[in-house]
Tab-separated table of C-alpha atoms in Angstrom:
chain	number	residue	atom	x	y	z
A	9	UNK	CA	150.483	83.995	114.209
A	10	UNK	CA	149.177	80.495	114.237
A	11	UNK	CA	146.768	81.697	116.883
A	12	UNK	CA	145.489	84.537	114.771
A	13	UNK	CA	144.863	82.216	111.576
A	14	UNK	CA	143.052	79.606	113.893
A	15	UNK	CA	140.852	82.513	115.268
A	16	UNK	CA	140.133	83.992	111.719
A	17	UNK	CA	139.383	80.238	110.479
A	18	UNK	CA	137.168	79.840	113.348
A	19	UNK	CA	135.347	83.117	112.813
A	20	UNK	CA	134.806	82.179	109.206
A	21	UNK	CA	133.504	78.505	109.665
A	22	UNK	CA	131.264	79.879	112.598
A	23	UNK	CA	129.694	82.524	110.242
A	24	UNK	CA	129.069	80.086	107.632
A	25	UNK	CA	127.453	77.587	109.964
A	26	UNK	CA	125.102	80.512	111.415
A	27	UNK	CA	124.203	81.325	107.905
A	28	UNK	CA	123.417	77.691	106.980
A	29	UNK	CA	121.376	77.093	110.029
A	30	UNK	CA	119.473	80.339	109.507
A	31	UNK	CA	118.739	79.476	105.798
A	32	UNK	CA	117.567	75.921	106.833
A	33	UNK	CA	115.314	77.439	109.768
A	34	UNK	CA	113.494	79.649	107.188
A	35	UNK	CA	113.089	77.485	104.138
A	36	UNK	CA	111.412	79.116	101.049
A	37	UNK	CA	112.217	82.733	102.172
A	38	UNK	CA	114.247	84.364	99.277
A	39	UNK	CA	114.543	87.959	100.781
A	40	UNK	CA	112.690	91.138	101.304
A	41	UNK	CA	111.086	92.443	98.000
A	42	UNK	CA	109.757	95.627	98.877
A	43	UNK	CA	108.612	97.971	101.735
A	44	UNK	CA	105.031	99.555	101.238
A	45	UNK	CA	104.428	103.065	102.209
A	46	UNK	CA	101.314	105.318	102.465
A	47	UNK	CA	102.281	108.831	101.331
A	48	UNK	CA	100.187	112.070	101.548
A	49	UNK	CA	100.818	113.184	98.048
A	50	UNK	CA	101.715	110.256	95.551
A	51	UNK	CA	102.899	112.588	92.824
A	52	UNK	CA	105.316	114.339	95.024
A	53	UNK	CA	106.510	111.002	96.486
A	54	UNK	CA	107.103	109.471	93.080
A	55	UNK	CA	108.887	112.626	91.880
A	56	UNK	CA	111.228	112.434	95.040
A	57	UNK	CA	111.975	108.677	94.650
A	58	UNK	CA	112.430	109.114	90.852
A	59	UNK	CA	114.168	112.402	90.419
A	60	UNK	CA	115.841	113.062	93.653
A	61	UNK	CA	116.877	109.579	94.568
A	62	UNK	CA	117.196	108.181	90.998
A	63	UNK	CA	115.159	105.158	91.777
A	64	UNK	CA	113.246	104.281	88.261
A	65	UNK	CA	109.587	103.857	88.277
A	66	UNK	CA	109.150	100.133	87.799
A	67	UNK	CA	105.393	100.113	87.176
A	68	UNK	CA	102.065	101.436	88.598
A	69	UNK	CA	98.465	100.022	89.129
A	70	UNK	CA	95.538	102.439	88.232
A	71	UNK	CA	92.129	102.123	89.653
A	72	UNK	CA	88.937	102.144	87.480
A	73	UNK	CA	89.071	105.854	87.128
A	74	UNK	CA	92.812	105.723	85.860
A	75	UNK	CA	94.208	107.217	89.070
A	76	UNK	CA	97.210	105.371	90.465
A	77	UNK	CA	96.508	103.213	93.199
A	78	UNK	CA	100.178	102.154	93.848
A	79	UNK	CA	103.524	102.964	92.166
A	80	UNK	CA	106.559	100.708	92.645
A	81	UNK	CA	109.922	102.268	92.356
A	82	UNK	CA	112.936	100.111	91.856
A	83	UNK	CA	115.940	100.379	94.495
A	84	UNK	CA	118.033	97.581	93.366
A	85	UNK	CA	117.576	94.438	91.055
A	86	UNK	CA	114.999	92.662	92.981
A	87	UNK	CA	113.979	95.350	95.736
A	88	UNK	CA	111.234	97.967	95.426
A	89	UNK	CA	109.473	100.554	97.475
A	90	UNK	CA	105.761	100.607	96.929
A	91	UNK	CA	104.110	104.049	97.166
A	92	UNK	CA	100.200	104.108	98.086
A	93	UNK	CA	98.460	107.337	98.304
A	94	UNK	CA	97.124	108.284	101.708
A	95	UNK	CA	95.821	111.914	101.517
A	96	UNK	CA	95.451	113.662	104.755
A	97	UNK	CA	97.518	110.823	106.679
A	98	UNK	CA	101.180	111.364	107.639
A	99	UNK	CA	103.605	109.029	105.652
A	100	UNK	CA	103.917	105.547	107.232
A	101	UNK	CA	105.147	102.101	106.448
A	102	UNK	CA	102.148	99.927	105.412
A	103	UNK	CA	103.678	96.509	104.973
A	104	UNK	CA	106.860	94.789	104.097
A	105	UNK	CA	106.890	92.296	101.117
A	106	UNK	CA	108.854	89.176	101.434
A	107	UNK	CA	109.557	87.073	98.436
A	108	UNK	CA	109.015	83.349	98.919
A	109	UNK	CA	109.231	80.121	97.025
A	110	UNK	CA	106.453	77.674	97.561
A	111	UNK	CA	103.905	79.551	99.354
A	112	UNK	CA	101.840	76.585	100.977
A	113	UNK	CA	105.173	75.341	102.665
A	114	UNK	CA	106.023	78.893	103.829
A	115	UNK	CA	102.637	79.343	105.281
A	116	UNK	CA	102.727	76.098	106.946
A	117	UNK	CA	106.254	76.724	108.327
A	118	UNK	CA	104.939	80.087	109.902
A	119	UNK	CA	101.617	78.410	111.140
A	120	UNK	CA	103.520	75.719	112.887
A	121	UNK	CA	105.678	78.590	114.624
A	122	UNK	CA	102.529	79.938	115.839
A	123	UNK	CA	101.801	83.066	113.538
A	124	UNK	CA	98.485	83.916	112.148
A	125	UNK	CA	98.613	83.441	108.449
A	126	UNK	CA	95.941	84.683	106.077
A	127	UNK	CA	94.525	83.001	102.976
A	128	UNK	CA	96.597	82.770	99.720
A	129	UNK	CA	95.249	85.057	97.047
A	130	UNK	CA	96.392	86.996	93.969
A	131	UNK	CA	97.185	90.707	94.048
A	132	UNK	CA	96.808	93.696	91.638
A	133	UNK	CA	100.582	93.236	90.681
A	134	UNK	CA	99.693	89.476	89.750
A	135	UNK	CA	101.782	88.415	92.683
A	136	UNK	CA	100.518	85.473	95.117
A	137	UNK	CA	100.155	87.026	98.570
A	138	UNK	CA	99.407	85.812	102.083
A	139	UNK	CA	99.563	87.971	104.964
A	140	UNK	CA	100.856	87.622	108.575
A	141	UNK	CA	100.335	90.541	111.111
A	142	UNK	CA	103.240	91.057	113.399
A	143	UNK	CA	102.752	91.676	117.087
A	144	UNK	CA	102.922	95.464	116.357
A	145	UNK	CA	100.124	95.189	113.771
A	146	UNK	CA	102.450	95.472	110.780
A	147	UNK	CA	101.528	93.470	107.652
A	148	UNK	CA	104.053	91.054	106.203
C-alpha cells in the first residue's frame, strides 16, 4: 500500500515539474487561439460549423465589396476556427494562431531557438501578428 502511495505521489510530482519546465521554456505562450482553414465554399462551411456543429459565428471581416474574407466561429471560450474562402481548392489548414503575451519577447525566444520569424504587424482582426513558417511550410 505504501509503495502505491509513493508511486502515485511520484507521478504527480513528476507531472507538475514537467508542466512547470515546459511553461518556463515557452515564456509568453498562452495557448492555441485558432486554426485557419481555406474552404471551397465559405457559406456552406459557415452553415456546417454554426448549424451542424453548433459553433456560434464570432465575427467576420469583409472585403471592400462587402464579401466575407474570413469568418471566425467559436469552439470554446478562447478557441476559434477561422474560415477563409478558397474557391476551386480543396479544404486545407492555412495556419495555426497561437496567443502570446509580449510579442517582442516571444519573437526573440523563437529567433534564439533558430526559427525564422516575420515582422510584427496588425491584422484585419486588430490582432498583433508575427509569422513563423514551420519545416513543412505551415504558417504559425
